[in-house]
Coordinates of C-alpha atoms in Angstrom, one line a residue:
Chain A
X116 CA 0.2 0.0 -0.2
X117 CA 0.8 3.7 -0.5
X118 CA 0.4 5.5 2.9
X119 CA 0.5 9.3 2.9
X120 CA 2.1 10.8 5.8
X121 CA 2.5 14.5 7.2
X122 CA 4.6 15.4 10.2
X123 CA 3.6 18.9 10.7
X124 CA 6.0 21.0 12.9
X125 CA 5.9 24.6 13.7
X126 CA 9.1 25.4 11.4
X127 CA 8.8 22.8 8.7
X128 CA 6.4 20.2 7.2
X129 CA 7.5 16.9 6.3
X130 CA 5.4 14.8 3.9
X131 CA 6.0 11.2 2.8
X132 CA 4.8 8.2 1.2
X133 CA 5.4 5.1 3.1
X134 CA 4.5 1.3 2.9
X135 CA 3.1 -0.7 5.8
X136 CA 6.6 -2.1 6.8
X137 CA 8.2 1.3 7.6
X138 CA 9.8 2.2 4.6
X139 CA 9.8 5.6 3.3
X140 CA 9.2 5.6 -0.3
X141 CA 9.4 9.4 -1.2
X142 CA 9.7 12.5 0.9
X143 CA 9.2 16.3 0.5
X144 CA 10.2 18.7 3.2
X145 CA 9.0 22.3 3.1
X146 CA 9.2 25.2 5.6
X147 CA 6.1 26.1 7.6
X148 CA 5.0 29.6 6.1
X149 CA 1.1 30.8 6.4
X150 CA -1.2 28.2 5.9
X151 CA -2.8 29.6 2.6
X152 CA 0.9 29.1 1.5
X153 CA 2.0 25.9 2.8
X154 CA -1.3 23.7 2.6
X155 CA -1.8 23.7 -1.0
X156 CA 1.9 23.0 -1.8
X157 CA 1.6 19.6 0.3
X158 CA -1.8 19.0 -1.1
X159 CA -0.2 19.5 -4.9
X160 CA 2.6 17.2 -3.7
X161 CA 0.0 14.0 -2.8
X162 CA -2.0 14.9 -5.7
X163 CA -0.9 12.4 -8.1
X164 CA 0.9 9.9 -5.6
X165 CA -1.9 7.7 -5.9
X166 CA -1.9 7.1 -1.9
X167 CA -4.6 4.9 0.0
X168 CA -4.7 6.8 3.1
X169 CA -3.6 9.8 4.6
X170 CA -2.0 10.2 8.3
X171 CA -1.3 13.9 9.7
X172 CA 0.8 14.0 12.8
X173 CA 0.3 17.8 14.0
X174 CA 2.0 20.5 16.2
X175 CA -1.0 21.6 18.6
X176 CA -3.4 22.4 20.2
X177 CA -5.5 20.6 18.0
X178 CA -9.3 19.3 18.1
X179 CA -9.5 15.4 17.8
X180 CA -13.0 15.3 18.7
X181 CA -14.3 13.8 15.7
X182 CA -18.1 15.1 16.7
X183 CA -17.0 18.7 17.0
X184 CA -17.3 21.3 14.5
X185 CA -13.8 22.3 14.4
X186 CA -12.3 18.4 14.1
X187 CA -9.1 18.6 12.1
X188 CA -8.4 21.9 13.1
X189 CA -5.1 23.5 14.5
X190 CA -6.9 25.6 17.6
X191 CA -5.5 28.0 19.7
X192 CA -1.7 27.9 18.9
X193 CA 0.6 31.1 19.7
X194 CA 2.0 30.5 16.2
X195 CA 1.4 33.3 14.1
X196 CA -1.2 33.1 11.4
X197 CA -1.9 29.1 12.3
X198 CA -4.6 29.5 14.9
X199 CA -8.2 28.2 14.1
X200 CA -6.7 26.9 10.8
X201 CA -8.6 23.6 9.2
X202 CA -5.6 21.5 8.6
X203 CA -7.4 18.4 7.8
X204 CA -9.9 20.2 5.6
X205 CA -7.3 21.2 3.2
X206 CA -6.7 17.4 2.3
X207 CA -10.3 16.1 1.9
X208 CA -10.5 16.7 -1.7
X209 CA -7.5 13.9 -2.1
X210 CA -10.5 11.7 -1.4
X211 CA -8.9 9.3 0.9
X212 CA -9.5 8.5 4.6
X213 CA -7.5 10.9 6.7
X214 CA -6.1 10.0 10.4
X215 CA -5.3 12.9 12.2
X216 CA -3.5 13.2 15.9
X217 CA -0.8 14.9 17.6
X218 CA 2.8 15.4 16.5
X219 CA 4.1 13.3 19.6
X220 CA 1.4 10.6 19.2
X221 CA 2.8 10.1 15.8
X222 CA 6.3 9.2 17.3
X223 CA 5.0 6.9 19.8
X224 CA 3.1 5.3 17.1
X225 CA 6.3 4.8 15.2
X226 CA 8.3 3.8 17.9
X227 CA 5.5 1.1 18.8
X228 CA 5.2 -0.1 15.5
X229 CA 8.4 -0.1 13.8
X230 CA 10.8 0.9 16.6
X231 CA 12.3 0.2 20.0
X232 CA 9.1 -0.1 21.6
X233 CA 7.8 -2.3 18.8
X234 CA 4.8 -4.7 20.4
X235 CA 4.6 -2.7 23.8
X236 CA 1.1 -1.5 24.5
X237 CA 2.1 1.0 27.7
X238 CA 4.9 3.7 26.1
X239 CA 5.3 7.3 27.0
X240 CA 7.6 9.2 24.2
X241 CA 8.7 12.5 25.6
X242 CA 10.1 15.1 23.0
X243 CA 12.1 17.6 24.4
X244 CA 13.2 19.9 21.9
X245 CA 12.1 23.5 21.1
X246 CA 9.1 22.4 23.2
X247 CA 8.2 19.5 25.6
X248 CA 5.4 17.2 24.5
X249 CA 4.3 13.6 25.5
X250 CA 2.6 11.1 23.0
X251 CA 1.3 8.3 25.1
X252 CA 0.1 4.8 24.2
X253 CA -1.9 3.4 27.3
X254 CA -3.3 -0.4 27.1
X255 CA -2.4 -0.1 23.3
X256 CA -4.5 3.1 22.6
X257 CA -3.3 6.7 21.9
X258 CA -4.5 9.0 24.7
X259 CA -6.6 12.0 23.8
X260 CA -8.8 12.5 26.8
X261 CA -10.7 16.2 26.9
X262 CA -8.2 17.4 24.5
X263 CA -4.7 15.8 24.3
X264 CA -2.0 15.6 27.1
X265 CA 0.1 18.7 27.6
X266 CA 2.9 16.5 29.2
X267 CA 5.2 19.4 28.9
X268 CA 3.4 21.5 31.4
X269 CA 3.7 19.4 34.6
X270 CA 5.0 21.2 37.4
X271 CA 8.2 20.6 38.7
X272 CA 10.6 21.2 41.9
X273 CA 13.1 24.1 41.2
X274 CA 16.5 23.2 42.2
X275 CA 18.0 25.9 44.5
X276 CA 21.0 26.1 42.4
X277 CA 19.2 27.1 39.1
X278 CA 20.5 30.3 37.9
X279 CA 17.3 31.1 35.9
X280 CA 14.4 33.0 37.7
X281 CA 11.2 31.7 37.3
X282 CA 11.1 29.6 33.7
X283 CA 10.5 30.4 30.3
X284 CA 6.9 29.3 30.1
X285 CA 4.7 32.6 30.3
X286 CA 2.0 30.4 31.7
X287 CA 3.9 28.1 34.6
X288 CA 6.9 29.3 36.8
X289 CA 7.9 26.1 37.3
X290 CA 7.0 23.6 34.3
X291 CA 8.9 21.0 32.8
X292 CA 8.7 22.9 29.2
X293 CA 9.6 26.1 30.9
X294 CA 12.6 24.5 32.8
X295 CA 13.9 22.2 30.1
X296 CA 13.0 23.1 26.8
X297 CA 15.8 24.6 24.3
X298 CA 14.7 28.1 24.9
X299 CA 14.9 27.5 28.6
X300 CA 18.6 26.1 28.2
X301 CA 19.2 29.0 25.9
X302 CA 17.6 31.8 28.6
X303 CA 19.5 29.8 31.5
X304 CA 23.1 29.5 30.1
X305 CA 23.1 32.2 27.3
X306 CA 23.8 29.8 24.6
X307 CA 22.0 26.8 22.8
X308 CA 22.3 23.3 24.1
X309 CA 24.2 21.9 21.2
X310 CA 27.1 24.6 22.1
X311 CA 26.9 23.3 25.6
X312 CA 27.9 19.8 25.1
X313 CA 31.1 19.7 27.4
X314 CA 29.3 21.4 30.4
X315 CA 28.7 19.1 33.1
X316 CA 26.6 21.6 35.3
X317 CA 24.0 22.3 32.4
X318 CA 23.5 18.7 31.8
X319 CA 23.3 17.6 35.2
X320 CA 20.6 20.2 36.1
X321 CA 18.8 19.1 32.8
X322 CA 18.7 15.5 33.8
X323 CA 17.7 16.5 37.6
X324 CA 14.5 17.7 35.8
X325 CA 13.9 15.2 33.4
X326 CA 14.2 12.5 35.7
X327 CA 11.7 14.4 38.2
X328 CA 9.4 14.4 35.3
X329 CA 10.0 10.8 34.4
X330 CA 9.2 9.7 37.9
X331 CA 5.8 11.3 37.5
X332 CA 5.0 9.7 34.4
X333 CA 6.0 6.5 35.9
X334 CA 3.7 6.9 38.9
X335 CA 0.8 7.9 36.7
X336 CA 0.8 5.9 33.9
X337 CA 3.1 2.7 34.8
X338 CA 4.4 2.7 31.2
X339 CA 6.5 -0.2 30.2
X340 CA 9.0 1.9 28.6
X341 CA 9.9 5.9 28.3
X342 CA 11.3 6.9 25.1
X343 CA 13.1 10.2 24.6
X344 CA 13.0 12.3 21.7
X345 CA 13.8 15.8 20.2
X346 CA 17.3 17.8 20.8
X347 CA 18.0 15.8 24.0
X348 CA 17.8 12.6 22.3
X349 CA 21.2 13.6 20.4
X350 CA 23.0 14.5 23.7
X351 CA 23.6 11.1 24.8
X352 CA 26.0 12.1 27.8
X353 CA 22.9 13.0 29.8
X354 CA 21.1 9.7 29.5
X355 CA 22.9 7.8 32.0
X356 CA 22.6 11.1 34.7
X357 CA 18.8 11.0 33.8
X358 CA 18.8 7.4 34.7
X359 CA 21.1 7.9 37.8
X360 CA 18.6 10.9 39.3
X361 CA 15.5 8.5 38.3
X362 CA 16.6 5.9 40.6
X363 CA 17.6 8.2 43.3
X364 CA 14.1 10.0 43.1
X365 CA 12.5 6.5 42.9
X366 CA 14.4 5.3 46.0
X367 CA 13.5 1.4 45.3
X368 CA 9.9 2.2 46.1
X369 CA 8.6 0.1 43.0
X370 CA 9.8 -3.4 41.9
X371 CA 9.1 -4.4 38.3
X372 CA 11.4 -6.3 35.9
X373 CA 11.4 -3.1 33.8
X374 CA 12.7 -0.8 36.7
X375 CA 15.6 -3.3 37.3
X376 CA 17.0 -2.5 33.7
X377 CA 16.9 1.2 33.4
X378 CA 19.4 1.2 30.4
X379 CA 16.1 -0.4 28.7
X380 CA 13.4 1.4 30.4
X381 CA 14.7 5.0 29.9
X382 CA 15.8 5.0 26.2
X383 CA 16.1 7.5 23.1
X384 CA 14.3 7.4 20.0
X385 CA 15.6 4.7 17.7
X386 CA 14.4 5.6 14.2
X387 CA 16.8 8.2 13.2
X388 CA 14.1 11.0 13.7
X389 CA 11.7 9.2 11.3
X390 CA 9.3 8.0 14.2
X391 CA 7.0 10.8 13.9
X392 CA 6.4 10.4 9.8
X393 CA 6.3 6.8 9.9
X394 CA 3.9 6.9 12.9
X395 CA 1.9 9.5 10.8
X396 CA 1.6 6.9 8.1
X397 CA 0.0 4.2 10.3
X398 CA -2.3 6.8 11.8
X399 CA -3.7 7.1 8.2
X400 CA -3.6 3.4 7.8
X401 CA -5.6 2.7 11.1
X402 CA -8.1 5.3 9.8
X403 CA -8.4 3.6 6.5
X404 CA -8.7 0.1 8.5
X405 CA -11.5 1.8 10.6
X406 CA -13.7 2.9 7.7
X407 CA -13.6 -0.5 6.5
Chain B
X142 CA -27.7 -11.5 38.0
X143 CA -25.8 -11.9 41.3
X144 CA -22.6 -10.4 41.1
X145 CA -20.0 -11.1 44.1
X146 CA -17.7 -8.2 45.2
X147 CA -14.9 -7.7 47.4
X148 CA -13.5 -4.5 48.4
X149 CA -10.3 -5.3 50.1
X150 CA -8.8 -2.9 52.2
X151 CA -6.1 -2.6 54.6
X152 CA -8.2 -2.5 57.8
X153 CA -11.4 -4.1 56.6
X154 CA -12.9 -6.4 54.0
X155 CA -16.5 -5.5 52.5
X156 CA -18.2 -8.2 50.7
X157 CA -21.4 -7.9 48.8
X158 CA -23.9 -9.4 46.4
X159 CA -24.9 -6.7 43.8
X160 CA -27.1 -6.7 40.8
X161 CA -25.9 -4.9 37.5
X162 CA -28.1 -2.0 38.2
X163 CA -25.8 -0.6 41.1
X164 CA -28.0 -2.1 43.9
X165 CA -26.6 -3.9 46.8
X166 CA -28.3 -6.7 48.0
X167 CA -26.4 -8.1 50.8
X168 CA -23.3 -7.0 52.5
X169 CA -20.7 -8.4 55.1
X170 CA -18.0 -6.5 56.6
X171 CA -15.2 -8.3 58.5
X172 CA -11.9 -7.0 59.7
X173 CA -8.4 -7.5 58.0
X174 CA -6.6 -9.8 60.2
X175 CA -3.9 -12.3 58.7
X176 CA -4.7 -14.0 55.3
X177 CA -5.3 -17.4 56.7
X178 CA -8.0 -15.9 58.9
X179 CA -9.7 -13.5 56.7
X180 CA -9.9 -15.3 53.3
X181 CA -11.6 -18.2 54.4
X182 CA -14.2 -16.2 56.1
X183 CA -15.3 -14.3 53.1
X184 CA -14.8 -17.4 50.8
X185 CA -17.7 -19.0 53.4
X186 CA -19.8 -16.3 53.0
X187 CA -20.0 -16.3 49.2
X188 CA -20.5 -20.3 49.2
X189 CA -24.3 -20.6 49.4
X190 CA -24.9 -17.0 47.5
X191 CA -25.6 -18.4 44.2
X192 CA -23.3 -15.8 42.5
X193 CA -22.7 -15.5 38.9
X194 CA -19.1 -14.0 39.1
X195 CA -16.9 -12.3 41.6
X196 CA -15.1 -8.8 41.5
X197 CA -12.1 -8.1 43.7
X198 CA -11.0 -4.6 43.9
X199 CA -8.0 -5.2 46.3
X200 CA -5.4 -2.6 48.2
X201 CA -1.9 -3.1 46.7
X202 CA 0.6 -3.6 45.3
X203 CA -0.8 -6.2 43.5
X204 CA -0.1 -8.6 40.4
X205 CA -2.6 -8.1 37.2
X206 CA -0.5 -9.8 34.7
X207 CA -2.3 -12.7 33.8
X208 CA 0.1 -14.6 32.3
X209 CA 2.5 -14.0 35.5
X210 CA 2.8 -17.2 37.9
X211 CA 1.7 -14.6 40.9
X212 CA -1.1 -13.2 39.0
X213 CA -4.0 -12.5 41.6
X214 CA -1.6 -12.1 44.4
X215 CA -0.8 -9.1 46.9
X216 CA 2.8 -8.7 46.2
X217 CA 5.3 -6.2 48.0
X218 CA 3.0 -4.8 50.5
X219 CA 4.6 -3.6 53.7
X220 CA 1.1 -4.4 55.6
X221 CA 2.0 -7.5 57.9
X222 CA 1.2 -10.9 57.0
X223 CA -0.4 -9.8 53.5
X224 CA 2.9 -9.8 51.5
X225 CA 3.1 -12.6 48.4
X226 CA -0.5 -13.7 49.1
X227 CA -2.5 -15.4 46.8
X228 CA -5.6 -13.4 47.2
X229 CA -7.6 -14.8 43.8
X230 CA -6.8 -18.3 44.6
X231 CA -8.7 -18.4 47.6
X232 CA -11.9 -18.0 45.7
X233 CA -10.9 -20.1 42.8
X234 CA -13.1 -23.3 44.5
X235 CA -16.3 -21.1 44.0
X236 CA -16.3 -22.1 40.4
X237 CA -17.1 -18.9 39.2
X238 CA -15.0 -16.3 36.7
X239 CA -13.3 -13.8 39.0
X240 CA -12.2 -10.2 38.0
X241 CA -9.3 -8.9 40.0
X242 CA -8.1 -5.0 40.1
X243 CA -6.9 -2.5 42.0
X244 CA -9.1 -0.8 44.9
X245 CA -9.0 2.6 43.1
X246 CA -9.8 0.9 39.9
X247 CA -13.1 -0.4 41.5
X248 CA -13.9 3.3 42.6
X249 CA -13.5 4.5 39.2
X250 CA -15.6 1.8 37.5
X251 CA -18.3 2.4 40.1
X252 CA -18.4 6.0 39.5
X253 CA -18.0 5.8 35.6
X254 CA -20.7 3.0 35.6
X255 CA -23.3 4.4 38.2
X256 CA -22.1 7.8 39.4
X257 CA -20.9 11.2 38.8
X258 CA -19.0 9.9 35.6
X259 CA -21.5 7.9 34.2
X260 CA -20.6 7.3 30.5
X261 CA -17.1 9.2 30.7
X262 CA -14.4 7.1 29.3
X263 CA -11.2 9.5 30.8
X264 CA -11.7 9.8 34.4
X265 CA -9.2 10.0 37.2
X266 CA -10.3 8.9 40.5
X267 CA -8.0 10.0 43.4
X268 CA -8.4 8.7 47.1
X269 CA -6.7 10.9 49.5
X270 CA -7.1 9.0 52.9
X271 CA -5.0 6.9 54.7
X272 CA -3.0 6.5 51.8
X273 CA -3.3 8.3 48.5
X274 CA -4.1 6.2 45.2
X275 CA -5.2 6.9 41.7
X276 CA -7.7 4.8 39.6
X277 CA -7.8 5.9 36.1
X278 CA -10.2 5.1 33.0
X279 CA -8.1 6.2 29.9
X280 CA -10.1 5.9 26.3
X281 CA -12.5 3.7 28.1
X282 CA -9.9 1.2 29.8
X283 CA -8.7 0.8 33.0
X284 CA -5.0 1.6 33.6
X285 CA -2.5 -1.2 34.5
X286 CA 0.5 -0.6 32.4
X287 CA 3.8 -2.7 33.7
X288 CA 2.0 -2.8 37.2
X289 CA -0.4 -0.3 38.2
X290 CA -0.8 3.4 38.6
X291 CA 1.0 4.4 42.1
X292 CA -0.3 7.7 41.4
X293 CA 0.4 9.0 45.1
X294 CA 3.9 8.9 44.9
X295 CA 4.0 11.7 42.1
X296 CA 6.5 14.2 43.2
X297 CA 5.3 17.6 44.4
X298 CA 6.9 21.1 45.2
X299 CA 7.1 21.6 49.0
X300 CA 5.5 25.0 50.2
X301 CA 8.1 27.1 52.1
X302 CA 5.4 27.6 55.2
X303 CA 4.7 23.9 55.5
X304 CA 5.7 23.0 59.2
X305 CA 6.5 19.4 58.4
X306 CA 10.2 18.5 57.9
X307 CA 10.3 16.1 54.5
X308 CA 7.1 14.3 54.6
X309 CA 5.6 11.3 55.8
X310 CA 6.4 8.9 53.1
X311 CA 9.7 6.5 53.9
X312 CA 10.8 6.6 50.2
X313 CA 10.0 10.1 48.8
X314 CA 10.8 13.5 50.7
X315 CA 8.0 15.5 48.6
X316 CA 5.5 13.1 47.3
X317 CA 1.7 13.4 47.0
X318 CA 0.9 10.9 49.4
X319 CA 3.8 11.9 52.0
X320 CA 2.3 15.3 52.0
X321 CA -1.4 14.9 52.1
X322 CA -2.6 11.4 53.4
X323 CA -3.9 11.3 56.4
X324 CA -1.0 10.3 58.5
X325 CA 0.8 13.3 57.2
X326 CA -1.9 15.8 58.4
X327 CA -1.3 13.9 61.5
X328 CA 2.2 14.3 61.9
X329 CA 2.2 17.8 60.6
X330 CA -0.2 19.3 62.7
X331 CA -0.4 16.6 65.7
X332 CA -4.1 15.8 65.3
X333 CA -6.1 14.0 62.6
X334 CA -7.8 15.6 60.1
X335 CA -11.3 15.3 61.1
X336 CA -10.6 17.1 64.3
X337 CA -9.0 20.0 62.4
X338 CA -12.1 21.0 60.3
X339 CA -12.2 24.5 61.3
X340 CA -8.3 25.0 60.8
X341 CA -8.1 27.3 57.6
X342 CA -4.4 27.0 57.5
X343 CA -4.6 23.2 57.7
X344 CA -6.7 23.1 54.6
X345 CA -5.2 25.8 52.7
X346 CA -1.9 24.2 52.7
X347 CA -3.7 20.7 51.8
X348 CA -5.7 22.1 49.0
X349 CA -2.3 23.8 47.7
X350 CA -0.8 20.4 47.4
X351 CA -3.8 18.6 45.9
X352 CA -4.4 21.2 43.3
X353 CA -0.6 20.7 42.4
X354 CA -1.2 17.2 41.8
X355 CA -4.5 17.8 40.0
X356 CA -2.6 20.1 37.4
X357 CA 0.0 17.2 36.8
X358 CA -3.0 14.7 36.4
X359 CA -4.5 17.1 33.7
X360 CA -1.6 17.9 31.7
X361 CA -0.6 14.1 31.5
X362 CA -4.0 12.3 31.2
X363 CA -6.2 14.8 30.1
X364 CA -9.2 13.4 31.8
X365 CA -12.5 14.7 31.5
X366 CA -13.3 14.7 35.3
X367 CA -11.3 14.1 38.3
X368 CA -13.1 12.6 41.3
X369 CA -11.9 12.9 44.9
X370 CA -12.7 10.1 47.3
X371 CA -11.3 9.1 50.7
X372 CA -11.6 11.0 53.7
X373 CA -10.8 14.4 52.1
X374 CA -14.1 13.8 50.2
X375 CA -16.0 14.5 53.6
X376 CA -14.0 17.8 54.0
X377 CA -16.1 19.6 51.7
X378 CA -14.8 23.2 52.8
X379 CA -11.6 22.0 51.1
X380 CA -12.9 21.6 47.2
X381 CA -13.6 25.3 46.6
X382 CA -9.7 25.9 47.8
X383 CA -8.7 23.0 45.7
X384 CA -10.5 24.5 42.4
X385 CA -8.9 28.1 43.2
X386 CA -5.3 26.9 43.5
X387 CA -5.9 24.6 40.6
X388 CA -7.1 27.6 38.4
X389 CA -3.9 29.6 39.8
X390 CA -1.7 27.1 38.8
X391 CA -3.3 26.0 35.3
X392 CA -3.1 30.0 34.7
X393 CA -5.4 29.7 31.8
X394 CA -3.1 27.6 29.8
X395 CA -5.6 25.0 28.6
X396 CA -9.0 26.3 27.0
X397 CA -11.6 23.1 27.3
X398 CA -15.3 23.3 28.1
X399 CA -14.6 21.0 30.9
X400 CA -12.0 23.5 32.5
X401 CA -14.3 26.6 32.0
X402 CA -16.6 24.7 34.8
X403 CA -14.2 23.8 37.7
X404 CA -17.2 22.9 39.9
X405 CA -18.2 20.0 37.7
X406 CA -14.5 19.1 36.6
X407 CA -13.0 18.6 40.1
X408 CA -15.7 16.7 42.1
X409 CA -16.2 14.5 45.0
X410 CA -17.3 10.7 45.3
X411 CA -20.9 10.4 44.2
X412 CA -21.9 6.9 45.6
X413 CA -21.6 7.7 49.3
X414 CA -18.6 5.5 49.6
X415 CA -20.2 2.4 47.8
X416 CA -18.1 3.2 44.5
X417 CA -15.6 0.8 45.3
X418 CA -17.7 -2.4 45.8
X419 CA -20.0 -1.6 43.2
X420 CA -17.1 -1.1 40.9
X421 CA -15.8 -4.6 42.3
X422 CA -19.0 -6.1 40.9
X423 CA -18.7 -4.6 37.7
X424 CA -15.0 -5.6 37.2
X425 CA -16.3 -9.3 38.2
X426 CA -19.2 -8.7 35.3
X427 CA -16.6 -7.8 32.7
X428 CA -14.8 -11.1 33.5
X429 CA -17.6 -13.1 32.9
X430 CA -18.5 -11.2 29.9
X431 CA -15.0 -11.8 28.5
X432 CA -15.1 -15.5 29.3
X433 CA -18.1 -15.6 27.2

């Protein structure tokens, strides 16, 4: 089959044709400009590609309620021009079933279908990059709830030696994203994370915050695996520090085979940053199957 | 139908015969002594009750993996005598299908079947009493994951004016249960919560912690409703304070119809403390239906 897929991000859009075995047959990337510029470019690209379905994994917040008047919309995003945009509607004239979900639900679907979490039914995928978000597979289902998880905005305890006043989030003085996303690192240390690779104090603090968040994810969802994606997944020196603090914070409270082996419990994305687009393809395939 | 139900708690056991409409036809309560004393008493009570199935909602930690050798066991509980106890096994000779889940999953099932959350598919039930626990219905499924949620052990930020050093949890210096459960209140203020009903400082701090936890639950699970049970649900003066702090911490970040109406988003248990036993009955009924 030919599965159309879109990974819609705040700075770029990735379009691809995939097959059901996790191969990417064709790919096109374009910058995220205004909706009236970018959506037609993508639609035109798919026009003659003979796709069976389309899956869209989209930045948020988005409306996932199928019975809502604004289903398929990007809703209240602060991103210029994109608020209240009918994303799915731009592709309806392709005449194929369209699946729609969050970017991070795309990534967790990719990893649970083709990647390191293949076959696992309870998985948390956390992207820590420009923002922080959570894609969650729970008992085999993607979590949506009343809206969709906004897992970057859980509240953390600030460390006394954090040199940043408050956080970088305009809403929350101590949320995960406000303390750990790329712009927070830039604000705190005056440089982007990728220029701070050898600064142990930077990553020690980062690991301390991330570990705190992971403990909360474990306590609430009891996932069988936690996958880290986004920029942090390329700073591999931070991973052992995260595991060390995680074990310290858990303090032996839970005994499971998964937690006895943190090297395989807290892992990084395994699909070379293709987890989102491959997951988008599967989200489209599932919609095709659901429509029978 | 005659649905057998057990709500197994650390201090008492409640056994009942229910029907599928939420009526409790008969009930028996006994103290939780040693397993070899208490389990036979309960088993004998059900012996001649002509039940179609049995549902057990049990204190934890428990083993919920059906393919595990210790499925149906209470596992590593610190409760004297009950560690490594085959709870389900004690009832197999009744010859009926047996459903088994956590006490809090029993409560959320009761509320989502007969109570205030009837028909809602994404619900968090938090009991705040002797301990703190979370029963979670997510996209219509009870959450188990690698073990089951241990939602009382999420980490909170301590408030500077909290007179208690550390927390009351032997594992975590700042977890929800360690700061908010009944024994923490007793340790902090020298009296049990029910003797402190008119102390505004007590409930202000309690509400501040609970609201922080509820924000994390909303961000991770995006539930459509959060139900509070346990002792705190009888201190109704605390509810408006929780909602006030919750709104303050959220700071308008999420816009949904549910969050515009916090009086109906953060609520107390609605079944007069029968949510657990009624949910247990439904857990048994579902096992009966699953076995066809």
